[in-house]
Coordinates of C-alpha atoms and ligand atoms in Angstrom, one line a residue:
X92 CA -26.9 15.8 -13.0
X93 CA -23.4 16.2 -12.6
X94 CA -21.7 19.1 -15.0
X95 CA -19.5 17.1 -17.2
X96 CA -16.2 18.7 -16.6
X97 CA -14.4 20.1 -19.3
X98 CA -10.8 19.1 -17.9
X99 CA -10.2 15.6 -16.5
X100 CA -8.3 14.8 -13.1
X101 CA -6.2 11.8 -13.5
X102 CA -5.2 10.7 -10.1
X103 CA -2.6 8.0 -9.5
X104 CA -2.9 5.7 -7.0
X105 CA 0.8 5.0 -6.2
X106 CA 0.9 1.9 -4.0
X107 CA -2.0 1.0 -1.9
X108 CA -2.2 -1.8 0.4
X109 CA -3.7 -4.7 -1.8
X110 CA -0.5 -5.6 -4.0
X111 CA 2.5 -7.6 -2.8
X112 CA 5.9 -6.9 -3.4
X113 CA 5.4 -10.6 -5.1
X114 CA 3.2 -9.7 -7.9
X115 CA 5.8 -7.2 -9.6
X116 CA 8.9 -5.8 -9.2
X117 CA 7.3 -2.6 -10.4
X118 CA 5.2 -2.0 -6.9
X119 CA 7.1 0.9 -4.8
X120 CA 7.6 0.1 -1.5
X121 CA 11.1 1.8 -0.4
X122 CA 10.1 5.8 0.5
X123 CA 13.1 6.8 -2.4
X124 CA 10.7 4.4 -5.1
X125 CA 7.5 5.9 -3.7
X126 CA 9.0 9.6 -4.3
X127 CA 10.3 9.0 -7.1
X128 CA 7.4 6.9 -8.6
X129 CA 4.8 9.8 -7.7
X130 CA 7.0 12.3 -8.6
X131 CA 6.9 10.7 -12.6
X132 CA 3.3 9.8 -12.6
X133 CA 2.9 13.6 -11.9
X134 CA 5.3 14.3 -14.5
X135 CA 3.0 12.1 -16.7
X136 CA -0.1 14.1 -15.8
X137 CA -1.7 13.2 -12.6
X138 CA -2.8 16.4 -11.0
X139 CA -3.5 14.4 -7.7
X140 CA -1.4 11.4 -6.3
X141 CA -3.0 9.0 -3.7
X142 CA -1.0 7.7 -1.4
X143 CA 0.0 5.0 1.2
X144 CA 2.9 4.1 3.1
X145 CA 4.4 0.9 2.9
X146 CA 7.6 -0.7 5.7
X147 CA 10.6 -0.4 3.4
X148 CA 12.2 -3.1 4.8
X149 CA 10.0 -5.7 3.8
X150 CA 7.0 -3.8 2.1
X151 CA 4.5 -4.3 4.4
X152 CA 1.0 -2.0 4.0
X153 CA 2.2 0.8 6.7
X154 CA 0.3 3.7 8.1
X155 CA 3.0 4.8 10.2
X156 CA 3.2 8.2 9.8
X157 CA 7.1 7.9 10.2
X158 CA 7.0 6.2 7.0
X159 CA 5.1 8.6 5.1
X160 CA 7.6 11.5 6.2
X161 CA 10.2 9.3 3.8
X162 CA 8.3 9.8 0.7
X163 CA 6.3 13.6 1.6
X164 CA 8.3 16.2 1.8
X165 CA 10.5 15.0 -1.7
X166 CA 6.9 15.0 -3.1
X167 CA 6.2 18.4 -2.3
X168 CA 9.5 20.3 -3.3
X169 CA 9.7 18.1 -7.1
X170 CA 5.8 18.4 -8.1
X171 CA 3.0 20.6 -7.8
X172 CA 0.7 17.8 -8.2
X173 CA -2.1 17.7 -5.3
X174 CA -1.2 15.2 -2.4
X175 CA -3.9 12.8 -1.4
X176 CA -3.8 10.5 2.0
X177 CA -5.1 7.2 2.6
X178 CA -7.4 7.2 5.7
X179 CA -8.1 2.8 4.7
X180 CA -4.1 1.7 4.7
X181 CA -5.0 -1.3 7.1
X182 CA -7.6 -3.9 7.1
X183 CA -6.8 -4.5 10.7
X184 CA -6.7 -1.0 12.4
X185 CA -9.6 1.1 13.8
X186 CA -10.6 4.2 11.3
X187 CA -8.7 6.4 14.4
X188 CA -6.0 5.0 13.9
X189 CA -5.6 5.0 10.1
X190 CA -5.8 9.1 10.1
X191 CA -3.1 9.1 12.3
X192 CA -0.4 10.1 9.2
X193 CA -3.4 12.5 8.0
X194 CA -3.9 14.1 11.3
X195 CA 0.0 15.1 11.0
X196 CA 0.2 15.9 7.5
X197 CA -2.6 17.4 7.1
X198 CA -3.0 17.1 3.4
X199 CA -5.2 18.6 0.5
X200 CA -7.1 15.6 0.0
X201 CA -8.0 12.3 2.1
X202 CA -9.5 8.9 1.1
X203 CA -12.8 8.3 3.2
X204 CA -14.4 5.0 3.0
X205 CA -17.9 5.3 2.7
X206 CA -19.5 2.2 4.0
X207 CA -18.1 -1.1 6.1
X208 CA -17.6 -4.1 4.2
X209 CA -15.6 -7.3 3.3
X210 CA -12.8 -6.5 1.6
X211 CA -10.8 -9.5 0.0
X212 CA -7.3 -9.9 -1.7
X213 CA -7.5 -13.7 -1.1
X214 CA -8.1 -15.1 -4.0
X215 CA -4.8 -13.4 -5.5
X216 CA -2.7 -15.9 -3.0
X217 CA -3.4 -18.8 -5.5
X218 CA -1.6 -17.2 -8.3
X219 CA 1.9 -17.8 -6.5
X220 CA 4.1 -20.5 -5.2
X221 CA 7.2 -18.2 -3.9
X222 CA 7.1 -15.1 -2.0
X223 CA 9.5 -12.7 -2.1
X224 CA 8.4 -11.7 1.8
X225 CA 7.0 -13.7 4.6
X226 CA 3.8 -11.9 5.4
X227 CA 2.8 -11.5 1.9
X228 CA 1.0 -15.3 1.7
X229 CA -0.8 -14.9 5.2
X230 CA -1.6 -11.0 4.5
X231 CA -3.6 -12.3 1.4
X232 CA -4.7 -15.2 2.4
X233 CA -6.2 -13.7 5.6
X234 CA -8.6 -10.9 4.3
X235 CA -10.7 -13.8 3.5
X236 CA -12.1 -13.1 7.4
X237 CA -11.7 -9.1 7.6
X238 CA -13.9 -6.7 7.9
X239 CA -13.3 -3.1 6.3
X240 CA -15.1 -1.3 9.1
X241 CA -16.3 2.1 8.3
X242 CA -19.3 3.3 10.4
X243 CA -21.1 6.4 10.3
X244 CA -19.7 7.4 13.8
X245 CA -16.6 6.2 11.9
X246 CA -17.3 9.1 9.1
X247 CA -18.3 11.1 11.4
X248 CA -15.4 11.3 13.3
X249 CA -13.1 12.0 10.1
X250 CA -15.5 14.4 8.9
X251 CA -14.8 16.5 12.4
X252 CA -11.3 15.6 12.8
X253 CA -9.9 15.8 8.8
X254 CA -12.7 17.9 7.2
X255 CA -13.5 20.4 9.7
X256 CA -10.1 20.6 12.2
X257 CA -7.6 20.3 8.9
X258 CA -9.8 21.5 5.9
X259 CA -9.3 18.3 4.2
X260 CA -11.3 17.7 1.5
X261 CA -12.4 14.0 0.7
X262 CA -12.4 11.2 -2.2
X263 CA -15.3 9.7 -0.9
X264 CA -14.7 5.8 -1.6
X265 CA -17.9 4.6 -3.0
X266 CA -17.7 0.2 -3.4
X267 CA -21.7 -0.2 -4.3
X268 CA -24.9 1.9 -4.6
X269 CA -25.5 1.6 -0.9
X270 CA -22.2 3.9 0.4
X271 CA -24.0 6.7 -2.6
X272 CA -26.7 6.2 0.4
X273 CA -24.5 6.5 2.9
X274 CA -23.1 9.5 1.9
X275 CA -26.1 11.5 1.0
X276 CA -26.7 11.1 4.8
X277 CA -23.9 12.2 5.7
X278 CA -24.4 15.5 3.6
X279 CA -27.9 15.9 4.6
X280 CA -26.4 15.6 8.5
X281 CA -23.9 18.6 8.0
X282 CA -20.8 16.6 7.2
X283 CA -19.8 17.9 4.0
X284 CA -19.9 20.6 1.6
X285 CA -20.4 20.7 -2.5
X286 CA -18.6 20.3 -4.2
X287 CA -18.7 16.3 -3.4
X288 CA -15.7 14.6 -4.9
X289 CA -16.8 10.7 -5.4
X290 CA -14.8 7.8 -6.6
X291 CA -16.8 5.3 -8.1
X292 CA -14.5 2.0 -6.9
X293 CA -15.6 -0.5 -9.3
X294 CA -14.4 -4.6 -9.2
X295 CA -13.3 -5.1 -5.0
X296 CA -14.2 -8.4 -4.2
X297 CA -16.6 -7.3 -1.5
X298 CA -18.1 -4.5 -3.4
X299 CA -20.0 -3.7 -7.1
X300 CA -18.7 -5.7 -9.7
X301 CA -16.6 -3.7 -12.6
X302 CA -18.7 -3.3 -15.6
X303 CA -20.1 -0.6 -17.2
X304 CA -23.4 -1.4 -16.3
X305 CA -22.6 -0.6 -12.8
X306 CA -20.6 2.2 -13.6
X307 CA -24.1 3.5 -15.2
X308 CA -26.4 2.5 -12.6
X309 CA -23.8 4.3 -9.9
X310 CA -23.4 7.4 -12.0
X311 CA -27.4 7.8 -12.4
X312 CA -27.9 6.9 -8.9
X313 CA -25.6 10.1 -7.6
X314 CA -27.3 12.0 -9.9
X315 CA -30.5 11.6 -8.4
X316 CA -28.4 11.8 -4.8
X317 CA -26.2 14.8 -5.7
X318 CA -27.8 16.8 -8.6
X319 CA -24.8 19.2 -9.9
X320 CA -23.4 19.0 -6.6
X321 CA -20.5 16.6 -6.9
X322 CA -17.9 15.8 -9.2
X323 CA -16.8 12.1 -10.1
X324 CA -14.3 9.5 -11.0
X325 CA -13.4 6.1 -11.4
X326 CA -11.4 3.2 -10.4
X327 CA -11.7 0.0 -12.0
X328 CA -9.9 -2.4 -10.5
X329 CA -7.4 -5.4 -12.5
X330 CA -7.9 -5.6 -15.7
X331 CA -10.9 -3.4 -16.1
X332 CA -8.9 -0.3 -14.9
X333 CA -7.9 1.7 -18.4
X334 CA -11.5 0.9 -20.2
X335 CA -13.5 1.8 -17.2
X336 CA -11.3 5.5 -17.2
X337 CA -12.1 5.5 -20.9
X338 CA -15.9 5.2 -20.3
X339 CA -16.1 7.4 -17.4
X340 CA -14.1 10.1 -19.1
X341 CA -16.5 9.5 -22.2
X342 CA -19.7 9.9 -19.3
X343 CA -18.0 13.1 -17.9
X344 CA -16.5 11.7 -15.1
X345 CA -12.5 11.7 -14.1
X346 CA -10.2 8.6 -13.5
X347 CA -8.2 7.1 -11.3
X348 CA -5.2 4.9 -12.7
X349 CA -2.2 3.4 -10.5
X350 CA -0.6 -0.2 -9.3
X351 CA -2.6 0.4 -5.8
X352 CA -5.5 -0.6 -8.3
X353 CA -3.8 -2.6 -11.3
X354 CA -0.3 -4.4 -12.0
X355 CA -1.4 -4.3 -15.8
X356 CA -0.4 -2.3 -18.6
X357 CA -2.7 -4.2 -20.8
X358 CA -4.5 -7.7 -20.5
X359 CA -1.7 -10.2 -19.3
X360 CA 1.2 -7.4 -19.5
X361 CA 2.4 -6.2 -15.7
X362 CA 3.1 -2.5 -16.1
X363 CA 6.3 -1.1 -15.8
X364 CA 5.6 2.1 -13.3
X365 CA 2.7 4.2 -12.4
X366 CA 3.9 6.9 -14.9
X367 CA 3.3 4.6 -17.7
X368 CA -0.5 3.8 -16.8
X369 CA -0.8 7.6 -16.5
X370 CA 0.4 8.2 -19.6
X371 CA -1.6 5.2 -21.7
X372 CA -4.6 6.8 -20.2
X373 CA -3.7 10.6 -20.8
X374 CA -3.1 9.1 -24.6
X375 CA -6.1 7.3 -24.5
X376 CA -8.0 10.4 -23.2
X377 CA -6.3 13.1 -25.3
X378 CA -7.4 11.2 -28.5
X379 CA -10.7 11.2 -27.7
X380 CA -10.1 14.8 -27.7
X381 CA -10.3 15.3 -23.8
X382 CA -7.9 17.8 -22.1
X383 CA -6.4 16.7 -19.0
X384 CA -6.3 19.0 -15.6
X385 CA -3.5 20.4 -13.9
X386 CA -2.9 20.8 -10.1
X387 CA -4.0 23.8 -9.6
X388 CA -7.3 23.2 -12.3
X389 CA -7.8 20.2 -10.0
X390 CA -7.5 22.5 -7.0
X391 CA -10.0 24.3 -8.1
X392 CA -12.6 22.2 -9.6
X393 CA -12.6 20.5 -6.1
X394 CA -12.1 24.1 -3.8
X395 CA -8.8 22.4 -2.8
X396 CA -7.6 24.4 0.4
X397 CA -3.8 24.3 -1.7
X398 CA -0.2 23.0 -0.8
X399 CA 0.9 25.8 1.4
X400 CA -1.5 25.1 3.8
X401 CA -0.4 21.0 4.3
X402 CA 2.1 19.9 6.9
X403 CA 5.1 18.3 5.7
Ligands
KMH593 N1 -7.7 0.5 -2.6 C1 -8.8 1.1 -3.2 C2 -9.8 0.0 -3.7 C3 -8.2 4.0 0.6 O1 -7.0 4.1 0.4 O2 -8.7 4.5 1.6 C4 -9.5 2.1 -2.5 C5 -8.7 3.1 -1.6 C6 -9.1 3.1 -0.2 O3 -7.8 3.7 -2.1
ZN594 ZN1 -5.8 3.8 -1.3

């Protein structure tokens, strides 16, 4: 079994690529409301921020690593708070492509999609009538026909070029029981090293459904996998996002809060800023009587190779 950890990483997904800048004002897309939006959830308590890039002209999903060098380096000099890459910022782009900003920055920490799949926003397209931007309707609409590719020669190559080249370590995206498969191959073929870091992603249309009946059935499943070898955490997508943190932090996991995942504060209510999810869910966590991690506890819990060695 996993060793329930006696501090709890809350990382904060800032941005992501699934929101539209139509769906709330509150979704940073400029690089000054990306900065400044990680820079508070950290602030808040979020010892690791996830990132993506977004076209601050029109707000676009981005993984031009141009764009990322607007948000970075203001990052780095106004927080200690662990920096964490997307390597899945585009539906339409080959996995070599999406490390591209990664390869540059070289970061503590990297998403890494464990498994190919469909991936779908399009149902969210029927909840609006205006756009505030002209790709937005056609963006959603279209990930009805995408595939999320992720092969093993995929993984493999981010494993050599990120893990091994740049000492990245990963949050190994985990959508259903089968990528927990996937990944144990991938250990038991050299790729990665305990301690594991898994994100149990819980409620993408195209993966596990968010309950907490998954969330058990996952979490018993990487036991089995990973023994004490790997340390956990969960990201519940819409509305299922602060009681999913609440249960996995109650199951001795850590959580994952942020408008990449939710636009919700609470049921019906768009939140204001990622800083206030991290907060609710650093309230909600501390009065369960949970302490919450820093940086540099998160750097260690997950052997972290730390800030001065990243690139920007
Ligand atoms: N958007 C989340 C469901 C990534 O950036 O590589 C998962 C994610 C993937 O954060
Ligand atoms: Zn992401």
């Amino acid at each position: 079994m996993s060793k329930p950890s006696r501090k709890i990483i809350i990382t904060c997904a800032v941005t992501g690529a699934i929101h539209t800048p139509t769906m709330s004002d509150a979704l940073p897309y400029r690089a000054e409301d990306i900065a400044r939006q990680a820079i508070d959830a950290a602030e808040a308590g979020a010892a690791v921020l996830h990132l993506h890039a977004r076209n601050p002209q029109n707000g676009a999903v981005s993984i031009d690593p141009e764009h990322f060098l607007g948000f970075l380096p203001t990052i780095k000099a106004s927080t200690n708070a662990v920096v964490n890459l997307s390597t899945g910022g585009s539906l339409r782009n080959t996995v070599a492509e999406r490390i591209a900003p990664a390869e540059r920055f070289s970061p503590e920490m990297c998403s890494l999609n464990m498994g190919s799949m469909n991936f779908s926003m399009h149902p969210l397209a029927r909840r609006y009538k205006e756009w505030k931007f002209d790709w937005e309707e056609r963006y959603l609409l279209g990930s009805d026909n995408f595939i999320f590719s992720n092969t093993f020669r995929d993984i493999g190559m981010v494993a050599q070029q990120l893990g091994q080249n740049h000492r990245v370590k990963f949050e190994h995206e985990c959508y259903d029981v089968g990528h927990l498969y996937n990944l144990k191959f991938c250990i038991d073929s050299g790729m990665f090293k305990a301690p594991i870091f898994i994100q149990f992603v819980l409620g993408i249309l195209g993966g596990i459904g968010a309950d907490i009946e998954n969330l058990v059935f996952m979490k018993r499943t990487a036991d089995k996998l990973f023994g004490d070898q790997y340390q956990w955490s969960v990201l519940g997508a819409g509305a299922s996002q602060m009681s999913l943190a609440t249960a996995a932090a109650t199951m001795g996991g850590h959580v994952r809060v942020g408008l990449e995942d939710s636009l919700l504060i609470s049921r019906g209510q768009l939140a204001e800023s990622n800083a206030q999810q991290v907060l609710k869910v650093r309230q909600l966590l501390e009065s369960l009587g949970h302490e919450i991690a820093t940086p540099d506890e998160a750097r260690e819990m997950l052997s972290l190779k730390g800030a001065p060695s990243v690139n920007f």
